[in-house]
mmCIF file of C-alpha atoms in Angstrom:
data_model
loop_
_atom_site.group_PDB
_atom_site.id
_atom_site.type_symbol
_atom_site.label_atom_id
_atom_site.label_comp_id
_atom_site.label_asym_id
_atom_site.label_seq_id
_atom_site.Cartn_x
_atom_site.Cartn_y
_atom_site.Cartn_z
ATOM 1 C CA MET A 1 177.697 -64.943 267.291
ATOM 2 C CA THR A 2 179.525 -68.232 266.852
ATOM 3 C CA ALA A 3 179.846 -70.533 263.857
ATOM 4 C CA THR A 4 177.007 -72.717 265.124
ATOM 5 C CA ASP A 5 174.702 -69.669 265.281
ATOM 6 C CA CYS A 6 174.936 -69.013 261.543
ATOM 7 C CA PRO A 7 171.745 -70.234 259.785
ATOM 8 C CA ALA A 8 172.335 -72.435 256.756
ATOM 9 C CA ARG A 9 170.172 -70.292 254.457
ATOM 10 C CA ARG A 10 171.699 -66.977 255.512
ATOM 11 C CA GLY A 11 172.471 -64.844 252.460
ATOM 12 C CA GLN A 12 171.081 -67.399 249.983
ATOM 13 C CA PRO A 13 168.605 -66.339 247.263
ATOM 14 C CA TRP A 14 164.946 -66.780 248.138
ATOM 15 C CA THR A 15 163.276 -69.625 246.254
ATOM 16 C CA ALA A 16 159.660 -70.789 246.097
ATOM 17 C CA GLU A 17 160.475 -73.341 248.801
ATOM 18 C CA ASP A 18 161.844 -70.599 251.085
ATOM 19 C CA TYR A 19 158.660 -68.579 250.666
ATOM 20 C CA ALA A 20 156.548 -71.649 251.447
ATOM 21 C CA LEU A 21 158.368 -71.956 254.780
ATOM 22 C CA LEU A 22 158.034 -68.227 255.477
ATOM 23 C CA PHE A 23 154.275 -68.075 254.938
ATOM 24 C CA ASP A 24 153.698 -71.373 256.726
ATOM 25 C CA ALA A 25 155.467 -69.952 259.787
ATOM 26 C CA LEU A 26 153.551 -66.666 259.555
ATOM 27 C CA ALA A 27 150.200 -68.446 259.177
ATOM 28 C CA ARG A 28 150.990 -70.347 262.379
ATOM 29 C CA GLY A 29 151.441 -67.039 264.170
ATOM 30 C CA LEU A 30 155.077 -67.613 265.103
ATOM 31 C CA ASP A 31 157.011 -64.613 266.403
ATOM 32 C CA ASP A 32 159.895 -63.089 264.450
ATOM 33 C CA ASP A 33 162.620 -65.189 266.087
ATOM 34 C CA ASP A 34 160.742 -68.429 265.525
ATOM 35 C CA VAL A 35 159.940 -67.466 261.926
ATOM 36 C CA ALA A 36 163.652 -66.948 261.315
ATOM 37 C CA ASP A 37 164.485 -70.329 262.868
ATOM 38 C CA PHE A 38 161.729 -72.012 260.832
ATOM 39 C CA CYS A 39 163.190 -70.561 257.621
ATOM 40 C CA ASP A 40 166.789 -71.279 258.703
ATOM 41 C CA ARG A 41 167.634 -67.590 258.221
ATOM 42 C CA THR A 42 168.445 -64.620 260.437
ATOM 43 C CA VAL A 43 165.767 -62.346 261.901
ATOM 44 C CA THR A 44 167.244 -59.484 259.890
ATOM 45 C CA GLY A 45 167.028 -61.613 256.753
ATOM 46 C CA VAL A 46 163.327 -62.440 257.079
ATOM 47 C CA ARG A 47 162.430 -58.882 258.074
ATOM 48 C CA THR A 48 164.339 -57.470 255.121
ATOM 49 C CA ARG A 49 162.613 -59.884 252.747
ATOM 50 C CA ALA A 50 159.214 -58.948 254.173
ATOM 51 C CA ARG A 51 159.950 -55.283 253.533
ATOM 52 C CA TRP A 52 161.069 -56.108 249.976
ATOM 53 C CA LEU A 53 157.849 -58.017 249.293
ATOM 54 C CA LEU A 54 155.843 -55.010 250.481
ATOM 55 C CA ASP A 55 157.801 -52.541 248.315
ATOM 56 C CA ASP A 56 159.394 -50.841 251.361
ATOM 57 C CA ALA A 57 155.981 -49.586 252.494
ATOM 58 C CA TYR A 58 156.840 -50.583 256.076
ATOM 59 C CA ALA A 59 159.918 -50.382 258.267
ATOM 60 C CA SER A 60 161.772 -53.684 258.581
ATOM 61 C CA GLY A 61 160.373 -54.383 262.046
ATOM 62 C CA ALA A 62 156.769 -53.730 260.999
ATOM 63 C CA ALA A 63 156.856 -55.417 257.587
ATOM 64 C CA LEU A 64 156.934 -58.947 258.981
ATOM 65 C CA GLY A 65 153.933 -58.136 261.172
ATOM 66 C CA ALA A 66 152.044 -56.911 258.115
ATOM 67 C CA LEU A 67 152.849 -60.131 256.262
ATOM 68 C CA ARG A 68 151.714 -62.125 259.291
ATOM 69 C CA ARG A 69 148.293 -60.447 259.174
ATOM 70 C CA MET A 70 148.049 -61.165 255.444
ATOM 71 C CA ALA A 71 149.092 -64.798 255.853
ATOM 72 C CA THR A 72 146.354 -65.508 258.378
ATOM 73 C CA ALA A 73 143.604 -64.187 256.076
ATOM 74 C CA PRO A 74 141.505 -67.112 254.746
ATOM 75 C CA ASP A 75 141.580 -65.940 251.118
ATOM 76 C CA PHE A 76 145.298 -65.115 250.955
ATOM 77 C CA VAL A 77 147.298 -66.980 248.267
ATOM 78 C CA TRP A 78 150.963 -66.460 248.958
ATOM 79 C CA GLU A 79 152.086 -67.915 245.612
ATOM 80 C CA ASP A 80 150.276 -65.179 243.670
ATOM 81 C CA PHE A 81 151.479 -62.482 246.062
ATOM 82 C CA VAL A 82 155.135 -63.561 245.795
ATOM 83 C CA ARG A 83 155.039 -63.977 242.026
ATOM 84 C CA GLU A 84 153.608 -60.476 241.611
ATOM 85 C CA ALA A 85 156.296 -59.028 243.900
ATOM 86 C CA HIS A 86 159.042 -60.660 241.866
ATOM 87 C CA GLU A 87 157.495 -59.361 238.648
ATOM 88 C CA ARG A 88 157.398 -55.818 240.052
ATOM 89 C CA HIS A 89 161.063 -56.032 240.994
ATOM 90 C CA GLY A 90 162.064 -57.724 237.737
ATOM 91 C CA LEU A 91 163.535 -60.682 239.618
ATOM 92 C CA PRO A 92 162.917 -64.283 238.531
ATOM 93 C CA LEU A 93 161.408 -66.665 241.072
ATOM 94 C CA TRP A 94 163.226 -69.969 241.067
ATOM 95 C CA GLY A 95 162.171 -73.181 242.739
ATOM 96 C CA ALA A 96 162.741 -76.915 242.724
ATOM 97 C CA ALA A 97 160.484 -77.529 239.711
ATOM 98 C CA ALA A 98 162.317 -75.014 237.504
ATOM 99 C CA ASP A 99 165.685 -76.265 238.707
ATOM 100 C CA GLU A 100 164.736 -79.808 237.747
ATOM 101 C CA VAL A 101 163.922 -78.615 234.221
ATOM 102 C CA LEU A 102 167.336 -76.931 233.930
ATOM 103 C CA VAL A 103 169.198 -79.957 235.288
ATOM 104 C CA ALA A 104 167.335 -82.354 232.999
ATOM 105 C CA GLY A 105 167.795 -80.061 230.021
ATOM 106 C CA TRP A 106 171.503 -79.727 230.687
ATOM 107 C CA SER A 107 172.026 -83.488 230.588
ATOM 108 C CA ALA A 108 169.660 -84.137 227.671
ATOM 109 C CA VAL A 109 171.004 -85.442 224.392
ATOM 110 C CA ARG A 110 169.126 -82.609 222.679
ATOM 111 C CA PRO A 111 168.983 -79.793 225.242
ATOM 112 C CA PRO A 112 166.305 -77.103 225.005
ATOM 113 C CA THR A 113 167.238 -73.826 223.344
ATOM 114 C CA MET A 114 167.846 -70.682 225.336
ATOM 115 C CA ALA A 115 164.888 -69.101 223.523
ATOM 116 C CA ALA A 116 162.610 -71.899 224.741
ATOM 117 C CA LEU A 117 163.833 -71.540 228.326
ATOM 118 C CA THR A 118 163.427 -67.769 228.466
ATOM 119 C CA ALA A 119 159.931 -68.007 226.969
ATOM 120 C CA ARG A 120 158.924 -70.714 229.431
ATOM 121 C CA TRP A 121 159.646 -68.633 232.540
ATOM 122 C CA GLY A 122 159.482 -65.098 231.191
ATOM 123 C CA VAL A 123 163.082 -64.346 232.182
ATOM 124 C CA ASP A 124 166.056 -63.094 230.190
ATOM 125 C CA GLU A 125 169.103 -65.041 229.069
ATOM 126 C CA ARG A 126 171.330 -63.776 231.866
ATOM 127 C CA ASP A 127 168.827 -65.044 234.450
ATOM 128 C CA ILE A 128 169.089 -68.529 232.956
ATOM 129 C CA ALA A 129 172.880 -68.327 232.864
ATOM 130 C CA ARG A 130 173.140 -67.167 236.480
ATOM 131 C CA ARG A 131 170.867 -69.973 237.651
ATOM 132 C CA CYS A 132 172.870 -72.614 235.778
ATOM 133 C CA ILE A 133 176.041 -71.330 237.410
ATOM 134 C CA ARG A 134 174.448 -71.304 240.877
ATOM 135 C CA LEU A 135 173.289 -74.900 240.335
ATOM 136 C CA ARG A 136 176.910 -75.736 239.376
ATOM 137 C CA LEU A 137 175.858 -76.968 235.970
ATOM 138 C CA ALA A 138 178.419 -74.581 234.494
ATOM 139 C CA GLU A 139 181.380 -72.565 235.720
ATOM 140 C CA HIS A 140 180.788 -69.561 233.476
ATOM 141 C CA VAL A 141 178.410 -68.125 230.886
ATOM 142 C CA GLY A 142 180.498 -69.500 228.041
ATOM 143 C CA GLU A 143 179.584 -73.033 229.058
ATOM 144 C CA VAL A 144 175.900 -72.095 229.357
ATOM 145 C CA VAL A 145 175.855 -70.632 225.846
ATOM 146 C CA ASP A 146 177.704 -73.683 224.513
ATOM 147 C CA ARG A 147 174.915 -75.837 225.921
ATOM 148 C CA PHE A 148 171.716 -73.794 225.431
ATOM 149 C CA GLY A 149 172.763 -71.182 222.893
ATOM 150 C CA ALA A 150 172.054 -67.446 222.970
ATOM 151 C CA ALA A 151 170.603 -64.711 220.787
ATOM 152 C CA ALA A 152 173.081 -63.811 218.041
ATOM 153 C CA GLY A 153 174.816 -60.546 218.869
ATOM 154 C CA GLY A 154 173.089 -60.341 222.244
ATOM 155 C CA GLU A 155 174.652 -59.452 225.585
ATOM 156 C CA LEU A 156 174.977 -63.045 226.746
ATOM 157 C CA GLU A 157 176.782 -64.086 223.570
ATOM 158 C CA VAL A 158 179.287 -61.248 224.057
ATOM 159 C CA LEU A 159 179.794 -62.193 227.719
ATOM 160 C CA ALA A 160 180.320 -65.809 226.685
ATOM 161 C CA ARG A 161 183.151 -64.794 224.357
ATOM 162 C CA LEU A 162 184.794 -62.852 227.161
ATOM 163 C CA ALA A 163 184.311 -65.727 229.617
ATOM 164 C CA ARG A 164 185.994 -68.235 227.333
ATOM 165 C CA SER A 165 189.124 -66.085 227.151
ATOM 166 C CA ALA A 166 189.192 -64.842 230.760
ATOM 167 C CA VAL A 167 191.594 -66.261 233.344
ATOM 168 C CA PRO A 168 189.662 -66.977 236.561
ATOM 169 C CA ILE A 169 191.125 -66.728 240.063
ATOM 170 C CA GLY A 170 190.036 -67.932 243.483
ATOM 171 C CA VAL A 171 188.931 -65.273 245.979
ATOM 172 C CA LEU A 172 188.815 -66.293 249.648
ATOM 173 C CA THR A 173 186.862 -64.090 252.071
ATOM 174 C CA VAL A 174 186.293 -64.535 255.814
ATOM 175 C CA THR A 175 183.829 -62.424 257.817
ATOM 176 C CA ASP A 176 183.064 -61.932 261.510
ATOM 177 C CA GLY A 177 179.719 -61.914 263.298
ATOM 178 C CA ALA A 178 178.986 -58.347 262.210
ATOM 179 C CA GLY A 179 179.630 -59.188 258.567
ATOM 180 C CA ALA A 180 182.945 -57.295 258.463
ATOM 181 C CA VAL A 181 185.670 -58.762 256.259
ATOM 182 C CA VAL A 182 188.547 -60.015 258.419
ATOM 183 C CA HIS A 183 190.476 -61.765 255.641
ATOM 184 C CA GLN A 184 190.565 -61.633 251.866
ATOM 185 C CA SER A 185 193.123 -63.178 249.559
ATOM 186 C CA LEU A 186 193.574 -64.184 245.919
ATOM 187 C CA HIS A 187 194.541 -67.689 244.811
ATOM 188 C CA PRO A 188 195.386 -69.302 241.462
ATOM 189 C CA SER A 189 192.218 -71.421 241.587
ATOM 190 C CA LEU A 190 189.121 -72.183 243.627
ATOM 191 C CA ARG A 191 190.765 -75.381 244.880
ATOM 192 C CA ALA A 192 193.722 -73.394 246.149
ATOM 193 C CA ALA A 193 191.429 -70.952 247.954
ATOM 194 C CA LEU A 194 189.604 -73.815 249.690
ATOM 195 C CA ALA A 195 192.876 -75.515 250.617
ATOM 196 C CA ALA A 196 194.057 -72.313 252.330
ATOM 197 C CA LEU A 197 191.151 -72.271 254.801
ATOM 198 C CA PRO A 198 192.529 -74.502 257.596
ATOM 199 C CA GLY A 199 195.836 -72.652 257.615
ATOM 200 C CA LEU A 200 194.403 -69.186 258.294
ATOM 201 C CA ARG A 201 195.218 -67.711 261.708
ATOM 202 C CA PHE A 202 193.650 -64.741 263.488
ATOM 203 C CA THR A 203 194.447 -62.701 266.573
ATOM 204 C CA GLU A 204 192.410 -63.172 269.746
ATOM 205 C CA GLU A 205 190.475 -59.967 268.995
ATOM 206 C CA VAL A 206 189.102 -61.419 265.747
ATOM 207 C CA GLU A 207 186.329 -64.029 265.793
ATOM 208 C CA PRO A 208 185.741 -65.422 262.289
ATOM 209 C CA VAL A 209 182.215 -66.693 261.671
ATOM 210 C CA ALA A 210 181.753 -67.433 257.962
ATOM 211 C CA TRP A 211 183.848 -68.022 254.856
ATOM 212 C CA ALA A 212 183.246 -67.779 251.131
ATOM 213 C CA ALA A 213 185.447 -69.056 248.310
ATOM 214 C CA ALA A 214 184.595 -67.738 244.857
ATOM 215 C CA LEU A 215 185.882 -68.250 241.338
ATOM 216 C CA ARG A 216 185.848 -64.949 239.463
ATOM 217 C CA ALA A 217 187.319 -63.490 236.310
ATOM 218 C CA VAL A 218 188.141 -59.925 235.355
ATOM 219 C CA GLY A 219 185.415 -58.384 233.203
ATOM 220 C CA GLU A 220 182.602 -60.638 234.433
ATOM 221 C CA GLY A 221 179.870 -59.192 236.579
ATOM 222 C CA HIS A 222 179.065 -62.443 238.351
ATOM 223 C CA THR A 223 180.757 -65.175 240.346
ATOM 224 C CA ARG A 224 181.422 -68.329 238.353
ATOM 225 C CA VAL A 225 181.402 -70.669 241.357
ATOM 226 C CA LEU A 226 180.695 -69.904 245.024
ATOM 227 C CA ARG A 227 181.319 -72.121 248.045
ATOM 228 C CA THR A 228 180.271 -70.905 251.493
ATOM 229 C CA GLY A 229 180.302 -72.235 255.032
ATOM 230 C CA VAL A 230 180.706 -71.450 258.699
ATOM 231 C CA TRP A 231 184.134 -71.078 260.237
ATOM 232 C CA GLY A 232 185.643 -74.369 261.390
ATOM 233 C CA GLU A 233 183.441 -76.469 259.097
ATOM 234 C CA TRP A 234 185.380 -77.136 255.909
ATOM 235 C CA PRO A 235 184.112 -78.656 252.636
ATOM 236 C CA GLU A 236 183.963 -82.459 252.561
ATOM 237 C CA ASP A 237 186.177 -82.464 249.471
ATOM 238 C CA LEU A 238 188.832 -80.262 251.103
ATOM 239 C CA ALA A 239 191.382 -83.051 251.059
ATOM 240 C CA ALA A 240 191.170 -83.070 247.276
ATOM 241 C CA SER A 241 191.426 -79.302 247.092
ATOM 242 C CA ALA A 242 195.165 -78.992 247.597
ATOM 243 C CA ASP A 243 196.643 -77.080 244.708
ATOM 244 C CA PRO A 244 200.397 -76.640 244.259
ATOM 245 C CA SER A 245 199.926 -73.810 241.753
ATOM 246 C CA GLY A 246 201.254 -71.193 244.170
ATOM 247 C CA PRO A 247 200.687 -69.278 247.413
ATOM 248 C CA ALA A 248 197.883 -66.828 248.074
ATOM 249 C CA GLN A 249 198.388 -63.239 247.038
ATOM 250 C CA PRO A 250 197.089 -60.416 249.248
ATOM 251 C CA VAL A 251 194.343 -58.315 247.722
ATOM 252 C CA ARG A 252 195.697 -55.075 246.292
ATOM 253 C CA ARG A 253 193.846 -52.058 244.989
ATOM 254 C CA GLY A 254 194.296 -53.216 241.404
ATOM 255 C CA TRP A 255 191.851 -56.048 242.108
ATOM 256 C CA ARG A 256 189.135 -53.855 243.582
ATOM 257 C CA ARG A 257 187.130 -53.862 240.354
ATOM 258 C CA LEU A 258 187.237 -57.649 240.183
ATOM 259 C CA LEU A 259 185.903 -57.926 243.712
ATOM 260 C CA GLY A 260 183.088 -55.479 243.044
ATOM 261 C CA ARG A 261 184.477 -52.821 245.392
ATOM 262 C CA GLU A 262 184.825 -49.938 242.920
#
């Protein structure tokens, strides 16, 4: 696999718009490879999602076929089917409409309360916080709570206090075509991690395919900011990412907890 083979939506959360593409492709009777191309994801990705939607009742290879048969039924409503699957798994279903509400609320003179947002979509406070961070409205939960509030004494309020006092670092990870990590380093900031990308060198035996630069802090169970891309295609703002704060530090065992590897 080369950098140009990596689908843009690979590894990204599934939204309502992604599901619309999936069931449109299935209703057209496209084969697995064409469904994956239509959704801008890998074949493994769409098969795995099909199995998830069907509660692992089928093997990955057969699950997509089962969904295809469902999608071609005249009375099938994929929106209801997907919503019910997300409810069973306890996972919120985000889409463009909900994102627009969050973006508008964030910039409003009088933003909505966290209680109003959680009641609107039937999700918990951490779901709202994670979505705000993914939309880059905030860098950490502290900023989300500052904007929308949180239940007094609740988990999100405690996490917000920790986030405000935590010192974040940049984590740069490069993977090959099989998904194996071929490089990982720590940097004083996300900008520094991004600036290090063009200078990385690998032996002829290693073929980097994708990169991810994350901003994380000790004690937080999520990534504050995540930038991803294919190898050789750097962020447009890379020129402004140079950071003289210091060189990268190799990952040592003491950072395993931070990186979610313990």
